mmCIF file of N, CA and C in Angstrom:
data_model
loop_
_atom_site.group_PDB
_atom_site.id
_atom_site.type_symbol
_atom_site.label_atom_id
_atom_site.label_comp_id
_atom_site.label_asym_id
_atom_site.label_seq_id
_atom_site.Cartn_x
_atom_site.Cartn_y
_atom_site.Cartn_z
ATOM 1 N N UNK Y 1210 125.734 79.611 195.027
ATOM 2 C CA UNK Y 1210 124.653 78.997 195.770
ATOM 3 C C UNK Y 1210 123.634 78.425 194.797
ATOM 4 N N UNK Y 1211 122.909 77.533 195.195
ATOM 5 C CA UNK Y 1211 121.736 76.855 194.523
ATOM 6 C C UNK Y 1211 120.388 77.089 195.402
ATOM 7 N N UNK Y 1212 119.448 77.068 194.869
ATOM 8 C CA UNK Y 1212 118.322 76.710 195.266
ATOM 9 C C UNK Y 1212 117.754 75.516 195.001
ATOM 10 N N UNK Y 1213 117.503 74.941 196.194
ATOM 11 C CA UNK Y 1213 117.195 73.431 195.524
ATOM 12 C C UNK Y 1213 115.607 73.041 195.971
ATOM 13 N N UNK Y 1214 114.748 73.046 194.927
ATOM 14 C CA UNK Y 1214 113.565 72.672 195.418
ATOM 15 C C UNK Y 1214 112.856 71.860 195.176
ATOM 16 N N UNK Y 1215 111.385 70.959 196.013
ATOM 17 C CA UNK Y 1215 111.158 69.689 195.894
ATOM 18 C C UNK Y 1215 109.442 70.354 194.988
ATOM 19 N N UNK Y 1216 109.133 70.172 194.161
ATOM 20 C CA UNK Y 1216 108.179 70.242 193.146
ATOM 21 C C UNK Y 1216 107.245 69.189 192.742
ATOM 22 N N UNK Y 1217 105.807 69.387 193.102
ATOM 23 C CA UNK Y 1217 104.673 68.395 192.943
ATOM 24 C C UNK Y 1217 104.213 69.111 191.496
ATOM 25 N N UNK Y 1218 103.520 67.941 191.213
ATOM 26 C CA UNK Y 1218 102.514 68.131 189.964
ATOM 27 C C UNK Y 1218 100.972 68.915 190.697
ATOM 28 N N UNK Y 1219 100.635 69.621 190.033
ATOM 29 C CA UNK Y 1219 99.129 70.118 190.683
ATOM 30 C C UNK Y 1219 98.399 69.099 190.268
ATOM 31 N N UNK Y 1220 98.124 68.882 188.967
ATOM 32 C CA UNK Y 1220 96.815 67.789 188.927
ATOM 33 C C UNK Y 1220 97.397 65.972 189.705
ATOM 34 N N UNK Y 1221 98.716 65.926 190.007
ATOM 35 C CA UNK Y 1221 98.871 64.666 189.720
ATOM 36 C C UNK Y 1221 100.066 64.937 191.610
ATOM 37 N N UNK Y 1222 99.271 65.222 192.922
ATOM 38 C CA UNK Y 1222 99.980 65.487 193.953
ATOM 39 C C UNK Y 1222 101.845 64.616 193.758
ATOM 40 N N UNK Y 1223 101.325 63.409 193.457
ATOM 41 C CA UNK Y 1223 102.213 62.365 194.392
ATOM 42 C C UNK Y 1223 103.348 62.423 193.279
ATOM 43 N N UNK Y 1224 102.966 63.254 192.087
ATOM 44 C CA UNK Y 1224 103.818 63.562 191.150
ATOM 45 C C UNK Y 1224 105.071 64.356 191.407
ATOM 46 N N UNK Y 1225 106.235 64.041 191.846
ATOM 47 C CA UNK Y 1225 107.100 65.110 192.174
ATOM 48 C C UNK Y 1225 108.767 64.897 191.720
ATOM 49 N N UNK Y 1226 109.447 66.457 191.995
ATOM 50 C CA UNK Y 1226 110.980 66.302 191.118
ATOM 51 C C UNK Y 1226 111.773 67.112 191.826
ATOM 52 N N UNK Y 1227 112.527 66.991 191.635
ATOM 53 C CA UNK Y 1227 113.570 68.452 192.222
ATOM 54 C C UNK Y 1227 114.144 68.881 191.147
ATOM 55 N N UNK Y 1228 114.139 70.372 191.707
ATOM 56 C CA UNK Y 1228 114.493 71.233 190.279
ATOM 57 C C UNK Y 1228 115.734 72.109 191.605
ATOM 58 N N UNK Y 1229 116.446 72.149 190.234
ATOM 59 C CA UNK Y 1229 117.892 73.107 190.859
ATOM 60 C C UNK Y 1229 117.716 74.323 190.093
ATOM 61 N N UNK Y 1230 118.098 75.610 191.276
ATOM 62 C CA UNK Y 1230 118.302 77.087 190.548
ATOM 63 C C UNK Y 1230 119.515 77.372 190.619
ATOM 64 N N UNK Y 1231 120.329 77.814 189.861
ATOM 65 C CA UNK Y 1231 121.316 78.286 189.993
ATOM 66 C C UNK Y 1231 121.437 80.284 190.960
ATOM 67 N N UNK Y 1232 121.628 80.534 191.943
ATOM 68 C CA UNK Y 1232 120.921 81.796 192.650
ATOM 69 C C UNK Y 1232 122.727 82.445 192.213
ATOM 70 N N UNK Y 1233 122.791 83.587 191.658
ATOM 71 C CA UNK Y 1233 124.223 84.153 191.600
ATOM 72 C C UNK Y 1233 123.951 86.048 191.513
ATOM 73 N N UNK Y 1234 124.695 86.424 193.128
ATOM 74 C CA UNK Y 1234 124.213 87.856 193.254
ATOM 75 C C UNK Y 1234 126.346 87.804 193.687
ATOM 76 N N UNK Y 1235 126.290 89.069 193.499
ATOM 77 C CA UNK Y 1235 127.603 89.869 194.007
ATOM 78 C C UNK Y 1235 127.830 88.989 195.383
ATOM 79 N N UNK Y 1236 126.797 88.997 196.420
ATOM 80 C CA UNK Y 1236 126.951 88.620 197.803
ATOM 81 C C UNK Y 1236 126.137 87.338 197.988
ATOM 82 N N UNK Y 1237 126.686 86.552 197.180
ATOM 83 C CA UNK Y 1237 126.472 84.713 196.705
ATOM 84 C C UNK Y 1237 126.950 84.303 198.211
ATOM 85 N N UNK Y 1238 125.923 83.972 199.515
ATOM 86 C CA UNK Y 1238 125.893 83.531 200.562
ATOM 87 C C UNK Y 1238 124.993 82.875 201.251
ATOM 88 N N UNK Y 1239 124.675 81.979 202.038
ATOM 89 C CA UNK Y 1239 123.823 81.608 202.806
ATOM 90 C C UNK Y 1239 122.409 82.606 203.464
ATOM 91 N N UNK Y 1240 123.085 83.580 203.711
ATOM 92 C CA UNK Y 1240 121.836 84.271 204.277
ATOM 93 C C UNK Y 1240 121.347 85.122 203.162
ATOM 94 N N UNK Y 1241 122.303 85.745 202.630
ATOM 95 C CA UNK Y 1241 121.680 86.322 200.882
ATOM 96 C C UNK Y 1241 120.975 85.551 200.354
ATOM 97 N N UNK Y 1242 120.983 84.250 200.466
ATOM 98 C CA UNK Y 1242 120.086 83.265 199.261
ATOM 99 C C UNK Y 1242 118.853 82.874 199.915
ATOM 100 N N UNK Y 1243 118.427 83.407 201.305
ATOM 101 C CA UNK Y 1243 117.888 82.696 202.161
ATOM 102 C C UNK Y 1243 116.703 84.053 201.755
ATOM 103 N N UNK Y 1244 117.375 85.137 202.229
ATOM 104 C CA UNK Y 1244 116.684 86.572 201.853
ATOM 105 C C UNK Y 1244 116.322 86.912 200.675
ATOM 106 N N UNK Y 1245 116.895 86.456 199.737
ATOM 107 C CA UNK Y 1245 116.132 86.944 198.377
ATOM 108 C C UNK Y 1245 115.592 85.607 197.953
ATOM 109 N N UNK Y 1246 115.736 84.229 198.174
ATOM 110 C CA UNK Y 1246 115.165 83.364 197.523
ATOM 111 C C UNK Y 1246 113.872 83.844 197.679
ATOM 112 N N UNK Y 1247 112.520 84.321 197.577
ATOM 113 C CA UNK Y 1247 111.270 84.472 197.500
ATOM 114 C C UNK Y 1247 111.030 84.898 196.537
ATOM 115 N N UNK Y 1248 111.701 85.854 195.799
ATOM 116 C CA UNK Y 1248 111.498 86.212 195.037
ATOM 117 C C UNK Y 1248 111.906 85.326 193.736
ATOM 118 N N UNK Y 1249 112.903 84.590 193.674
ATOM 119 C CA UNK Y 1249 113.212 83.730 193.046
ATOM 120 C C UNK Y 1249 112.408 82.725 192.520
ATOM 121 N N UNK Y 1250 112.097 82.243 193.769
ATOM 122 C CA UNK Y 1250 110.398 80.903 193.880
ATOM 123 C C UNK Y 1250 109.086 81.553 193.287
ATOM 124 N N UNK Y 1251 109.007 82.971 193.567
ATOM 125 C CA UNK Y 1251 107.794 83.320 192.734
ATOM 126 C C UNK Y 1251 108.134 83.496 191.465
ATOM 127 N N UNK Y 1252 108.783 84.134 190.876
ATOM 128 C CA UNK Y 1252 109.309 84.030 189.670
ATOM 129 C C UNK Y 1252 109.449 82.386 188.900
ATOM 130 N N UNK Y 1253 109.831 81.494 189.442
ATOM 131 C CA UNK Y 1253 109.852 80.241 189.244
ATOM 132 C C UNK Y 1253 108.188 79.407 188.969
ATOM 133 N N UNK Y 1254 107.753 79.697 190.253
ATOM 134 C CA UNK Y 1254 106.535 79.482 190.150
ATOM 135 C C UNK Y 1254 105.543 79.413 189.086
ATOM 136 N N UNK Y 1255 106.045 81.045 188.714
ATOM 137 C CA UNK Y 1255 105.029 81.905 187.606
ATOM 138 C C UNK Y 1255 105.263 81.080 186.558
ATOM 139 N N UNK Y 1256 106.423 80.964 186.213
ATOM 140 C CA UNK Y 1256 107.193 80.221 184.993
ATOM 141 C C UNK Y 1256 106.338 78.702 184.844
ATOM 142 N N UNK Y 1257 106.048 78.166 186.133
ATOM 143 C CA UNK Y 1257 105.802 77.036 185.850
ATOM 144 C C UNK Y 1257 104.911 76.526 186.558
ATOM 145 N N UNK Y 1258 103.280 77.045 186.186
ATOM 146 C CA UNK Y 1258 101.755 77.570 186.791
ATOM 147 C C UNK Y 1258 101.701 76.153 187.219
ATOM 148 N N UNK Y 1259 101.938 75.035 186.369
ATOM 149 C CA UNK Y 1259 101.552 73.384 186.828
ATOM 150 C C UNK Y 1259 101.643 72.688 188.059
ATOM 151 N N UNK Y 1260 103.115 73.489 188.206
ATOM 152 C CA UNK Y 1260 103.721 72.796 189.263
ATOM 153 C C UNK Y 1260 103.469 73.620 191.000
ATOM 154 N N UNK Y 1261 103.611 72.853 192.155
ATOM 155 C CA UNK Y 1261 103.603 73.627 192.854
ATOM 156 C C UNK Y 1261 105.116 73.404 193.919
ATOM 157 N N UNK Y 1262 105.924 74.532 194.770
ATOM 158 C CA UNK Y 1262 107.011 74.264 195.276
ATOM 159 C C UNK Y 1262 106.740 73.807 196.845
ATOM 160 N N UNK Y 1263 106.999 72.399 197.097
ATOM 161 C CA UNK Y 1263 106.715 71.965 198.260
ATOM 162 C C UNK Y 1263 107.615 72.537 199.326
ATOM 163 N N UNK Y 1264 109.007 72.268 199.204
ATOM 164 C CA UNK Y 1264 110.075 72.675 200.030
ATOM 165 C C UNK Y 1264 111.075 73.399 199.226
ATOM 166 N N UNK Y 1265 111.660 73.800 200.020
ATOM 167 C CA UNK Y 1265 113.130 74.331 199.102
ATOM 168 C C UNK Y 1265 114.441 74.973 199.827
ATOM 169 N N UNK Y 1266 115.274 75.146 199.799
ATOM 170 C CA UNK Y 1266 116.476 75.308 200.935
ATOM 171 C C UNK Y 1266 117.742 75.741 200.179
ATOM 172 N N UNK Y 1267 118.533 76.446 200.487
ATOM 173 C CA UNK Y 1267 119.702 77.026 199.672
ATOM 174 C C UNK Y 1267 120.762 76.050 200.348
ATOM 175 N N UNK Y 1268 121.849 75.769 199.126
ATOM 176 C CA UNK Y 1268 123.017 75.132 199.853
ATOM 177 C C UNK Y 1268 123.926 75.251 198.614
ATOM 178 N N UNK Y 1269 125.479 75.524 199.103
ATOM 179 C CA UNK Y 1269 126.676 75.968 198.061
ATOM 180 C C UNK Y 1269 126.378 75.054 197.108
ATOM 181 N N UNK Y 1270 127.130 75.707 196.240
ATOM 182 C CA UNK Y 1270 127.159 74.476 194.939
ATOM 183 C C UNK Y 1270 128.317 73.551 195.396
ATOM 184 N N UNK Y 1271 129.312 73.867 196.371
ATOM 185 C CA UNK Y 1271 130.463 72.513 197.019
ATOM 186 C C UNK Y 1271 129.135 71.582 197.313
ATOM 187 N N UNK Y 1272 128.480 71.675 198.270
ATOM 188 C CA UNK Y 1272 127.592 70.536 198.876
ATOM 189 C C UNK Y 1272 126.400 70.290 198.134
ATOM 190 N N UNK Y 1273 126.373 70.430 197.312
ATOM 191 C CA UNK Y 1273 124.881 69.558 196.543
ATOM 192 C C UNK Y 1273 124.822 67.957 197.153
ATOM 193 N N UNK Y 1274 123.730 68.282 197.808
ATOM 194 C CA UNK Y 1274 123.172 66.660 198.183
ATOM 195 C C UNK Y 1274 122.647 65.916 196.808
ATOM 196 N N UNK Y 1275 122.382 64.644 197.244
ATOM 197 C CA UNK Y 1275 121.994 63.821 195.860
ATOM 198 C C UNK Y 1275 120.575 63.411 196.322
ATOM 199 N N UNK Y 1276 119.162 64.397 197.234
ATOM 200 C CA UNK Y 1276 117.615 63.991 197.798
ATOM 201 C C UNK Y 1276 117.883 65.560 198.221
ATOM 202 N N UNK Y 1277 116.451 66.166 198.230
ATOM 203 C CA UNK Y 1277 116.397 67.011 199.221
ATOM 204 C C UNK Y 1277 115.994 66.606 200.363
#
């Protein structure tokens, strides 16, 4: 599974990117990634004080879209 999330700049709103997580637990699933992604995003977050996470949504690594 991935986490795929849409990421603004704090000083600079209209500034934005998508960043991919790679999410990999024993029970690598839709609702597993759905349930622990929070913790993931804060951890992410922390990592990266600048930015802030607008959206974000789990989906297999088969279906990676090319936009969130």
């Amino acid at each position: 599974m991935l986490i795929l999330l849409s990421v603004c700049l704090m000083a600079s709103p209209s500034t934005c990117r998508e960043e991919r997580v790679n999410w990999t637990f024993e029970d690598a699933n839709f609702m597993g990634c759905l349930v622990h992604a929070q913790g993931v995003l804060a951890q992410w977050q922390t990592e990266h004080p600048d930015w802030r996470v607008q959206r974000w949504r789990c989906v297999p690594r088969t279906d990676v879209p090319t936009d969130l």
